[in-house]
Short mmCIF file of C-alpha atoms and ligand atoms in Angstrom, two decimals:
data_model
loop_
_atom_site.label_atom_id
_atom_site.label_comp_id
_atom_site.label_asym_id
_atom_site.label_seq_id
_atom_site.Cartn_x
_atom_site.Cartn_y
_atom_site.Cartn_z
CA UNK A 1 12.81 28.70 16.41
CA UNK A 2 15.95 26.22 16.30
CA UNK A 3 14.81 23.45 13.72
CA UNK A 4 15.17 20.86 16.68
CA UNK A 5 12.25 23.24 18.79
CA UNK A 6 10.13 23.09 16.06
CA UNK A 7 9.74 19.50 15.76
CA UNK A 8 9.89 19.05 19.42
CA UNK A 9 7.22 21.92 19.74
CA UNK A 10 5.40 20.19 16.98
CA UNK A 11 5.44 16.73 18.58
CA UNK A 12 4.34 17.75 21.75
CA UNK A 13 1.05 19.22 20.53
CA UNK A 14 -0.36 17.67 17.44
CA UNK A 15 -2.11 14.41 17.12
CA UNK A 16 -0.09 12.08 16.00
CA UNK A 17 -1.11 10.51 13.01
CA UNK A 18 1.51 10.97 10.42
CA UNK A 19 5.68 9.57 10.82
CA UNK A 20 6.52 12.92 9.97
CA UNK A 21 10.17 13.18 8.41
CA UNK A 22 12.69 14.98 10.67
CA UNK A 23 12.97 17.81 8.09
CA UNK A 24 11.17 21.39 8.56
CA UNK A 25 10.40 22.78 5.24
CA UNK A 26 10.94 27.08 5.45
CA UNK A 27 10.52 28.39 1.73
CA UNK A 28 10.21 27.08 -1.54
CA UNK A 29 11.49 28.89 -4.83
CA UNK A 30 11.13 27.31 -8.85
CA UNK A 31 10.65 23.28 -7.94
CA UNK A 32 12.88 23.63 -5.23
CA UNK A 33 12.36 23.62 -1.64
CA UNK A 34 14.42 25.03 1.66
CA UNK A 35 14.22 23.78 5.15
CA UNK A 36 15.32 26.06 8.30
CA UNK A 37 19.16 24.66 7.84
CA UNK A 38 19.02 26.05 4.41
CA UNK A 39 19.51 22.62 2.66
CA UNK A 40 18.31 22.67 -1.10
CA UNK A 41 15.87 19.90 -2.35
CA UNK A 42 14.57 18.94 -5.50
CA UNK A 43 10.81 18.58 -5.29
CA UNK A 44 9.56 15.34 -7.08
CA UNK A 45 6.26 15.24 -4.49
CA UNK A 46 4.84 18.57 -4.96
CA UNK A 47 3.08 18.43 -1.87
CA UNK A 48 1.47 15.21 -3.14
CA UNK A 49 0.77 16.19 -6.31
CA UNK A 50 -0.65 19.62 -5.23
CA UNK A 51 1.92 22.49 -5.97
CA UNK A 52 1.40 22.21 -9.76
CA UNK A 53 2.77 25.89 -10.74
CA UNK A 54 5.91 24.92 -8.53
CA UNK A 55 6.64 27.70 -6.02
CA UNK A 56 7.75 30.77 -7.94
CA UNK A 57 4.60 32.10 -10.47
CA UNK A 58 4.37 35.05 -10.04
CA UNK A 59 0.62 35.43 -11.67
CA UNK A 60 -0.47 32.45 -9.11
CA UNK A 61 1.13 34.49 -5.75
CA UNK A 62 -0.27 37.93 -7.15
CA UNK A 63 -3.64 36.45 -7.59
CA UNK A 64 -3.73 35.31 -4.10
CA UNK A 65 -2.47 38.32 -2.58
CA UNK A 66 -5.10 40.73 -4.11
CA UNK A 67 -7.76 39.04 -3.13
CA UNK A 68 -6.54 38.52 0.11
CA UNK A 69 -6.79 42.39 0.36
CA UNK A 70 -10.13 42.52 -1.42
CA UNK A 71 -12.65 39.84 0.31
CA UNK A 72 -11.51 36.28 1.70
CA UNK A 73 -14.60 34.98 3.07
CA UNK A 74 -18.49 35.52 1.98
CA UNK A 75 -20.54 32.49 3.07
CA UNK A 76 -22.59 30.79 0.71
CA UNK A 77 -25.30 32.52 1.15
CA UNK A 78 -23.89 35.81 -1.04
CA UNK A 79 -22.53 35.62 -4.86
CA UNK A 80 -18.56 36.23 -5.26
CA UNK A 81 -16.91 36.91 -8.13
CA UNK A 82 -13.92 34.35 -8.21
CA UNK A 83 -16.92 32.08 -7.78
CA UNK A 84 -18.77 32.46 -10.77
CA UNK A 85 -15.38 32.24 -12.68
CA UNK A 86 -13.87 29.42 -11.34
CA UNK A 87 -17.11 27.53 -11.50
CA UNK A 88 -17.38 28.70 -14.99
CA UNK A 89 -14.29 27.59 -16.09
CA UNK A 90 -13.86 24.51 -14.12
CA UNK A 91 -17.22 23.07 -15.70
CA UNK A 92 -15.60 24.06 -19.71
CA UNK A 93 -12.32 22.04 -18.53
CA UNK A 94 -14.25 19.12 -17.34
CA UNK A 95 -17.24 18.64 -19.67
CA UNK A 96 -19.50 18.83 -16.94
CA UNK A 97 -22.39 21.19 -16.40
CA UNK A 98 -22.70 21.63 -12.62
CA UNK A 99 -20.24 22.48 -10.13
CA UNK A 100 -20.00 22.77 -5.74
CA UNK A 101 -16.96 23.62 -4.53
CA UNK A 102 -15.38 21.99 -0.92
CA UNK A 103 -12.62 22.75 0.78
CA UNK A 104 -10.77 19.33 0.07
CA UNK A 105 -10.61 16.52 -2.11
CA UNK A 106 -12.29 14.36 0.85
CA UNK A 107 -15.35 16.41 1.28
CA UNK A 108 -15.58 16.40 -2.68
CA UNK A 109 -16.24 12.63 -2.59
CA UNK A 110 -18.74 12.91 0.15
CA UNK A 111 -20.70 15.25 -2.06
CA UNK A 112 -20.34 12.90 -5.35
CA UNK A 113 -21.46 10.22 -2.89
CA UNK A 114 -25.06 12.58 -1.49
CA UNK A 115 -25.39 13.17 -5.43
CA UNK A 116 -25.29 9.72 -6.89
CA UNK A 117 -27.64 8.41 -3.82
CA UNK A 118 -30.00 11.00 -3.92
CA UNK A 119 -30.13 10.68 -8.35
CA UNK A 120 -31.02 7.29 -7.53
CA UNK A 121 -33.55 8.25 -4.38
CA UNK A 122 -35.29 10.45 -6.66
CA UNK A 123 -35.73 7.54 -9.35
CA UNK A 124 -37.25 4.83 -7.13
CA UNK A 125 -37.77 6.39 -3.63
CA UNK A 126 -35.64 3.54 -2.09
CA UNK A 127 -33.15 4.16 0.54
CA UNK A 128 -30.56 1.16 0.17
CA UNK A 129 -28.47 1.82 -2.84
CA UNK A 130 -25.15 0.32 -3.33
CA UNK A 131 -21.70 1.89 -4.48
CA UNK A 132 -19.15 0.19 -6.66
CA UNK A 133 -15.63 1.25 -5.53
CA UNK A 134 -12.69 -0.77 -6.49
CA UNK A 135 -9.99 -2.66 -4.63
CA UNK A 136 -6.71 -0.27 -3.73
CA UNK A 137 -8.51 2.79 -3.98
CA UNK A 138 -7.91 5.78 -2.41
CA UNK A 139 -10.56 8.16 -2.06
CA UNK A 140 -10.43 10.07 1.55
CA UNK A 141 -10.58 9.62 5.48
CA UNK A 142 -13.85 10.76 6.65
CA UNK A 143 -16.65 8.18 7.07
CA UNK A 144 -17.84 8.49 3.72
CA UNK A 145 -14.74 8.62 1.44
CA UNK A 146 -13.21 5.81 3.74
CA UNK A 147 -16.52 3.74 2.95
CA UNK A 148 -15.31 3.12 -0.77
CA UNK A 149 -11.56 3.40 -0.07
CA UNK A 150 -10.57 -0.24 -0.92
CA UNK A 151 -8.23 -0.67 2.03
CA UNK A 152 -9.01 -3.17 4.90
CA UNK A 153 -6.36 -1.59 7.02
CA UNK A 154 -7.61 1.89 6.62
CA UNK A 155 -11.40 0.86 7.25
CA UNK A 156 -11.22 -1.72 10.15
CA UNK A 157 -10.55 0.42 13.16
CA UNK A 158 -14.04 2.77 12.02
CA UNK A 159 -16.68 0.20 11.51
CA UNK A 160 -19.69 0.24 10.77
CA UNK A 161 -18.87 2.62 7.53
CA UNK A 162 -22.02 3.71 5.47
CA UNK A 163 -23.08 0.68 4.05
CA UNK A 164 -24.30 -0.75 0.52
CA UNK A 165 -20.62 -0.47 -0.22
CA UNK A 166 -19.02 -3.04 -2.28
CA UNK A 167 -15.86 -3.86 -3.87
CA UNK A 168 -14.23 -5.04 -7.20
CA UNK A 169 -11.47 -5.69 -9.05
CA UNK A 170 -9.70 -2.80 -10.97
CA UNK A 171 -9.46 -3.56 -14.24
CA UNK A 172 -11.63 -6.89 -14.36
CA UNK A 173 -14.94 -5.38 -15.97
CA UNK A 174 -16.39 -9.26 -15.10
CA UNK A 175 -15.81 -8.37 -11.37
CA UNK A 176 -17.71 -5.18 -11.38
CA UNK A 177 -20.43 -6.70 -13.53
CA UNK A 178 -20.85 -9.44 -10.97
CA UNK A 179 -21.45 -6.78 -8.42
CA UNK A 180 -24.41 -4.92 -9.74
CA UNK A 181 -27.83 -5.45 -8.26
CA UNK A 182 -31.13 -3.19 -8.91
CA UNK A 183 -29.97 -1.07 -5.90
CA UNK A 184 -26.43 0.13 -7.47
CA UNK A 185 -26.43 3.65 -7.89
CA UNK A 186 -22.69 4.76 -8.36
CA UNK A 187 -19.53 3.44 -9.23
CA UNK A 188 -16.29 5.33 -7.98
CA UNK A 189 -13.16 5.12 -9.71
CA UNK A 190 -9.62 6.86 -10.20
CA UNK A 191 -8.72 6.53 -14.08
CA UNK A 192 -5.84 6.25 -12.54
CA UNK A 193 -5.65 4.93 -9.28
CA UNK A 194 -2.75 6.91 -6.83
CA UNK A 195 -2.03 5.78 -3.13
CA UNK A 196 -3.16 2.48 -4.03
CA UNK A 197 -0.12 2.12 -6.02
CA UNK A 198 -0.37 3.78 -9.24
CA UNK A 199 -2.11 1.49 -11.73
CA UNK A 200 -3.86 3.14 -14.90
CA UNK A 201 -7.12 1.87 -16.07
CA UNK A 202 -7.34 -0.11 -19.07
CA UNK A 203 -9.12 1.50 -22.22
CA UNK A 204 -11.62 -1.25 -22.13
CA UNK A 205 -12.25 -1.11 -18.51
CA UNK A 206 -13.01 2.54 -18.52
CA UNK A 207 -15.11 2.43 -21.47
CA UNK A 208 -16.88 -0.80 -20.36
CA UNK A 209 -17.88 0.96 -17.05
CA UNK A 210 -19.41 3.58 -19.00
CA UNK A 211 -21.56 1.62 -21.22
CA UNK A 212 -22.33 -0.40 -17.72
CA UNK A 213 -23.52 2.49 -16.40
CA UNK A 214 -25.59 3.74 -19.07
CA UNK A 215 -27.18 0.27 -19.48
CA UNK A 216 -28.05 0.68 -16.08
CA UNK A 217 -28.75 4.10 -15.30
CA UNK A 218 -25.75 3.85 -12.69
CA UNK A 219 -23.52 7.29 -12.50
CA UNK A 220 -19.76 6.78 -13.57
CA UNK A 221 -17.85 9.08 -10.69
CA UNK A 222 -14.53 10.11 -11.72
CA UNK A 223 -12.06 10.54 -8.66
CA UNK A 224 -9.30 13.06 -10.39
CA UNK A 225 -8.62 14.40 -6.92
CA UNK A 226 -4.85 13.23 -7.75
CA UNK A 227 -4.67 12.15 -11.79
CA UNK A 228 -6.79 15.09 -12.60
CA UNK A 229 -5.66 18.85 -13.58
CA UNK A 230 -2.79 18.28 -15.74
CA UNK A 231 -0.83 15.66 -14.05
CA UNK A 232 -1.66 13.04 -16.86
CA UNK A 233 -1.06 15.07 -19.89
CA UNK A 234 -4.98 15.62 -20.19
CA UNK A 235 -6.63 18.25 -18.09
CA UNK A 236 -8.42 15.29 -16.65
CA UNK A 237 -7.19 11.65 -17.04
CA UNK A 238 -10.75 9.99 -18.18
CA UNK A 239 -10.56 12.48 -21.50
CA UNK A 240 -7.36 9.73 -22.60
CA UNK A 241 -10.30 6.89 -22.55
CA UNK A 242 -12.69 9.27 -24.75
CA UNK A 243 -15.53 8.95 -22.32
CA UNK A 244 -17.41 10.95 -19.97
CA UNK A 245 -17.99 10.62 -16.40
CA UNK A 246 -20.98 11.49 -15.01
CA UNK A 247 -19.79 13.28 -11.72
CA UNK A 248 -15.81 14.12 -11.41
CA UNK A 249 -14.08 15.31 -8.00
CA UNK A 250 -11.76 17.38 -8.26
CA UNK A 251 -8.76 18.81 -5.40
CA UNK A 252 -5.37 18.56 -5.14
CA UNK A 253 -3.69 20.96 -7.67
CA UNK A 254 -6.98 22.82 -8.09
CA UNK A 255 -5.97 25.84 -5.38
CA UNK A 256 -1.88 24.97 -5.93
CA UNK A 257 -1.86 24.47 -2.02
CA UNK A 258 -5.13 27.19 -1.39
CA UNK A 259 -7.66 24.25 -0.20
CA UNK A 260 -10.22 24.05 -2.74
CA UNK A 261 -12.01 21.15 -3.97
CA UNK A 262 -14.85 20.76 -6.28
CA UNK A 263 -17.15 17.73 -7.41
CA UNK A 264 -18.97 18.32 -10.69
CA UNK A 265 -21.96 16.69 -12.70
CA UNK A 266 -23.52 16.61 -15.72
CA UNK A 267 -27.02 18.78 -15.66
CA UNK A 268 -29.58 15.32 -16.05
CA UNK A 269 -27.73 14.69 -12.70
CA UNK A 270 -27.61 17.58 -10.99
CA UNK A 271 -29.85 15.86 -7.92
CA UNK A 272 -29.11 17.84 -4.89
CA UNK A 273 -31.29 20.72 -4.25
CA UNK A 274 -31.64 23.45 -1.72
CA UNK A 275 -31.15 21.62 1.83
CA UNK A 276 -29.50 18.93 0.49
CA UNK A 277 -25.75 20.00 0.90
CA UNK A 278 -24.00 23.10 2.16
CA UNK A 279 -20.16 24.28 3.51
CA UNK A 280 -19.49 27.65 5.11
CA UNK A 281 -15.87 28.00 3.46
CA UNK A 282 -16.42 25.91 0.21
CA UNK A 283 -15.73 28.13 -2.95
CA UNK A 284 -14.70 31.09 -0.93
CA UNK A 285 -13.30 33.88 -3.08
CA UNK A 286 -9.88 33.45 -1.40
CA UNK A 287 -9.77 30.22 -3.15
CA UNK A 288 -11.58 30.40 -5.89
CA UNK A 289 -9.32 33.37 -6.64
CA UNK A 290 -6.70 30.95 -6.52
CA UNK A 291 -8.30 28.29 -8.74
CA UNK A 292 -9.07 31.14 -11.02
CA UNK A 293 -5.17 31.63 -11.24
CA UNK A 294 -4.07 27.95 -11.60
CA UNK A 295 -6.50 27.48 -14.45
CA UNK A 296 -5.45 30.69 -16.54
CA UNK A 297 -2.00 29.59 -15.83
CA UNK A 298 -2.34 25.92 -17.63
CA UNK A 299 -3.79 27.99 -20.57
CA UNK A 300 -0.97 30.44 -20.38
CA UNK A 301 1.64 27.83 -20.05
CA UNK A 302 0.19 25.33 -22.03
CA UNK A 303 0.58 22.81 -19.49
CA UNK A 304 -0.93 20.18 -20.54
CA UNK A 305 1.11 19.67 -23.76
CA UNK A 306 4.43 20.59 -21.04
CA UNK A 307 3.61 17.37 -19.24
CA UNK A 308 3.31 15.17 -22.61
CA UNK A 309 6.87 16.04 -23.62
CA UNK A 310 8.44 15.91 -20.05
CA UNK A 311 6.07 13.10 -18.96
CA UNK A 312 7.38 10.85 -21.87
CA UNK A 313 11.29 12.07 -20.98
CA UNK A 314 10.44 10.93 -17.09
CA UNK A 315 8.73 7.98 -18.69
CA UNK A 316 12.22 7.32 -20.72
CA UNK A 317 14.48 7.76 -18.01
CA UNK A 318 12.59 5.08 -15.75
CA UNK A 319 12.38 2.37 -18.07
CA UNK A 320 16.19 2.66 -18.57
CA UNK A 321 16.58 2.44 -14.50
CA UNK A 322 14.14 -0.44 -14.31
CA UNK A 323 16.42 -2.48 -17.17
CA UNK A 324 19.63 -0.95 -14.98
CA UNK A 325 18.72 -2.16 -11.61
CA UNK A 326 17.13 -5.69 -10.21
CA UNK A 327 15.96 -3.57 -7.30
CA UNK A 328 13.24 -1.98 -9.33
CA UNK A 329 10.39 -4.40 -10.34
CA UNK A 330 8.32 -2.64 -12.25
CA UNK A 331 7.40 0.93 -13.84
CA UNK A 332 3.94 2.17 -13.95
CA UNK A 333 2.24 5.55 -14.93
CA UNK A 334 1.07 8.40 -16.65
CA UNK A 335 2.73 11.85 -17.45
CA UNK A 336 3.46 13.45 -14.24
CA UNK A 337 2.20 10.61 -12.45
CA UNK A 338 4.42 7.67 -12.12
CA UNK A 339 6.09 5.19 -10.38
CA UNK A 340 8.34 2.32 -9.70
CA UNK A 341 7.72 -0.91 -7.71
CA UNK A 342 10.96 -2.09 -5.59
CA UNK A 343 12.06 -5.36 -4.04
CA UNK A 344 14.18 -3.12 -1.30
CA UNK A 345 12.04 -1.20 1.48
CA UNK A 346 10.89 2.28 -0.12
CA UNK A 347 10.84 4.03 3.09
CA UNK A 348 14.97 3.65 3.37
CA UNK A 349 15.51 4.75 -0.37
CA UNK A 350 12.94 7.71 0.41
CA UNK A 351 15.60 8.82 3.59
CA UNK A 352 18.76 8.12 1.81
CA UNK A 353 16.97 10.31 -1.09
CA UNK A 354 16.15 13.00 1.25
CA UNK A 355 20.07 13.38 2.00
CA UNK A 356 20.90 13.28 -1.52
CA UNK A 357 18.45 16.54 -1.90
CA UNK A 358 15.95 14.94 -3.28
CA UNK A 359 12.49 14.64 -1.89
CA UNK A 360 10.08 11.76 -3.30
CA UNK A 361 7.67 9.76 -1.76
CA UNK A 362 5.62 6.37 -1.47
CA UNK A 363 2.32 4.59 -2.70
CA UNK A 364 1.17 1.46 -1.60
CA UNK A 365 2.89 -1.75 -2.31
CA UNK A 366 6.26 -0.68 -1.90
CA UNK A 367 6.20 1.87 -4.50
CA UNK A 368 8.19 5.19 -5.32
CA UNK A 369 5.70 7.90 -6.76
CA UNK A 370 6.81 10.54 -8.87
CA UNK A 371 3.88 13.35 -8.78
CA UNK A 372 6.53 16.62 -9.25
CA UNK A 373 5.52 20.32 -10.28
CA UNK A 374 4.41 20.03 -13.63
CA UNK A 375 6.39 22.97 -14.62
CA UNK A 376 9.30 20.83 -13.96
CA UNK A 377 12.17 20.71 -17.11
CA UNK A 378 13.61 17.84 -18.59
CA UNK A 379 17.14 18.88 -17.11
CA UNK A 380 15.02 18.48 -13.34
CA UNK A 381 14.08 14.81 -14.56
CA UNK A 382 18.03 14.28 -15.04
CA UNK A 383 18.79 15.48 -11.92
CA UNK A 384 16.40 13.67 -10.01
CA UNK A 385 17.39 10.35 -11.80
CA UNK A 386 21.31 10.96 -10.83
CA UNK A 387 20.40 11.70 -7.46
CA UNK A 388 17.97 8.41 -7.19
CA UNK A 389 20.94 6.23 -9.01
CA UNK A 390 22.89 7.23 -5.91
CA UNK A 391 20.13 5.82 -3.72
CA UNK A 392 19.90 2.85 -5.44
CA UNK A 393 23.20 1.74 -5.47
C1 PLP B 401 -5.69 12.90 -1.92
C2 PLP B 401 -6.84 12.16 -2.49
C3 PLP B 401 -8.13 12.24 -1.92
C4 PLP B 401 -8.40 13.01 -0.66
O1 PLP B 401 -8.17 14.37 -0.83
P1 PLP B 401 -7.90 15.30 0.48
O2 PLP B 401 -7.74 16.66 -0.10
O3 PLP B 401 -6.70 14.77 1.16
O4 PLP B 401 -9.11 15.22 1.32
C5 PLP B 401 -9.15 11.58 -2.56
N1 PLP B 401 -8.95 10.86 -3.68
C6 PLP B 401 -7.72 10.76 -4.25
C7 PLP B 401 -7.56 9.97 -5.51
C8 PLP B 401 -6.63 11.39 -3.66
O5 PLP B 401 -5.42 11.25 -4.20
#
């Protein structure tokens, strides 16, 4: 199909509930990616901060393709193979003891949100517990994950969300403590918070909230759906504040673009029992055979320690643009994870970006994210910078 037919073809059938960019995407090769006119962009979105391997490992696409052959699908009601790996290894990387696997990062947070409410069910036998989230959080669409999702626009069109839900201010351990009753169960966090804007938690927020929650008997949930596997310079982003959640979701570049999410727990816990929860796809060995690859790959690669070095470079090279141009307003982030704050609408830079080659996108509050491949080089941080000076100018 002519690229025109596609997005006509596109438009005419799907719901429409993204401003798609006029750009069909056909192949994607190192951090690069193709569109059907054969232009050449460099990738500084990943997919949203999904295609972690970048789009030529070879051990990743193998992976995939022999189990595609083997088995895809089992149910849940059979063992698989991939299964017992990936949850095995996925529990080592995390420090957790438990793991279910979903098919997205959404569906993770709905199961950290069953787990924490039945934990506290099973203390007291009360049914109106309450959930901490904070204010510019991002955790999901569906009715559950939009309950704690601190964003009025997002929420007001789907009331009533589940309730018991209440908000506070990231970073201000005063506001959370001011929100805790006898009924609080959970409190949901990103370390380091993505859509909302990308602002990292302070040490002593982080480590406040934990010895909140132990005070309390409240869980600690860890939302590293975006900040988590790599992307920080830490496998996950709360092992940089030295504590321990209690229950982590996981997604994003779990399945490098194979849907695969996971929320974990510690074993104490481990609440939900047979009955309680349940997916027909979740932790099929399709994806779990893809996990299985993405997680052998940071050990092969050494990933982690890759993001440190090119993290700080990226970290460099924006802090010299925000002192070069009165445009940018501020520079925020972590590793892979970054991003600057502009005075000029994001949306144009992100276009005139897109003709430059470059593809980048947005967080809330007029902010440019930076969440690329983390196999990316330091020479792809130079030429993403050159082609972003252009923008700016
Ligand atoms: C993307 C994201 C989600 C939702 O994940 P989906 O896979 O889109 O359902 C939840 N939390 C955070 C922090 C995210 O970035």
């Amino acid at each position: 199909m002519e690229t025109q037919t596609i997005i006509q073809t596109a438009e005419s059938s799907l719901l429409h509930t993204y401003n798609r960019f006029p750009i069909v995407l056909d192949h994607g090769e190192d951090v690069y990616l193709y569109d059907t006119d054969q232009k050449k962009y460099l990738d500084f979105a990943a997919g949203i901060a999904v295609f972690a391997l970048g789009y030529s490992n070879d051990a990743y696409k193998t992976a995939v393709k022999e189990q595609v052959d083997k088995l895809v699908h089992t149910s849940n009601l059979f063992y698989n193979e991939p299964a017992a790996k990936a949850a095995k290894k996925i529990t080592q990387l995390t420090g957790m003891d438990r793991v279910f696997f979903t098919n997205s990062g959404t569906e993770a947070i709905e199961g950290a949100i069953k787990l924490v409410r039945k934990y506290a069910y099973n203390k007291d036998g009360r049914t109106d517990h309450e959930i901490i989230a904070m204010k510019h959080s991002f955790h999901g669409r569906s009715m559950g994950a939009l309950s704690v999702t601190g964003n009025d626009a997002y929420q007001a069109p789907f009331k009533p969300l589940i309730g018991g839900v209440r908000f506070a201010e990231y970073n201000n351990l005063e506001s959370v403590k001011s929100l805790i009753t006898d009924r609080t169960c959970g409190i949901i966090l990103e370390a380091l918070q993505g859509e909302g804007g990308i602002y990292p938690a302070s040490k002593e927020f982080m480590q406040g909230l934990r010895a909140l929650c132990d005070e309390h008997d409240i869980l600690l949930v860890c939302d590293e759906i975006q900040c988590g596997m790599g992307r920080t310079g830490n496998m996950f982003c709360y092992q940089s504040y030295d504590i321990l959640p209690d229950v982590v979701c996981v997604a994003k570049a779990l399945g490098n673009g194979l849907p695969i999410g996971a929320f974990l727990c510690r074993e104490e816990c481990a609440a939900l029992v047979p009955g309680d929860h349940g997916s027909t796809y979740g932790g099929n060995p399709l994806v779990c055979a893809a996990a299985n690859a993405v997680m052998d790959q940071f050990e092969e690669l050494n990933l982690t320690a890759h993001v440190k070095e090119v993290g700080a470079y990226l970290y460099e090279q924006l802090e010299q643009l925000t002192a070069e141009f009165d445009c940018i307003k501020d520079h925020r982030g972590i590793g892979l994870m970054q991003g600057i704050e502009l005075t000029i609408p994001v949306g144009d830079v992100i276009k005139k970006a897109q003709k430059e080659g470059l593809i980048i996108i947005s967080a809330s509050g007029n902010v440019i994210r930076f969440v690329p491949p983390l196999v990316i080089e330091k020479k792809h941080v130079d030429e993403m910078i050159a082609k972003l000076k252009k923008c700016l100018q």
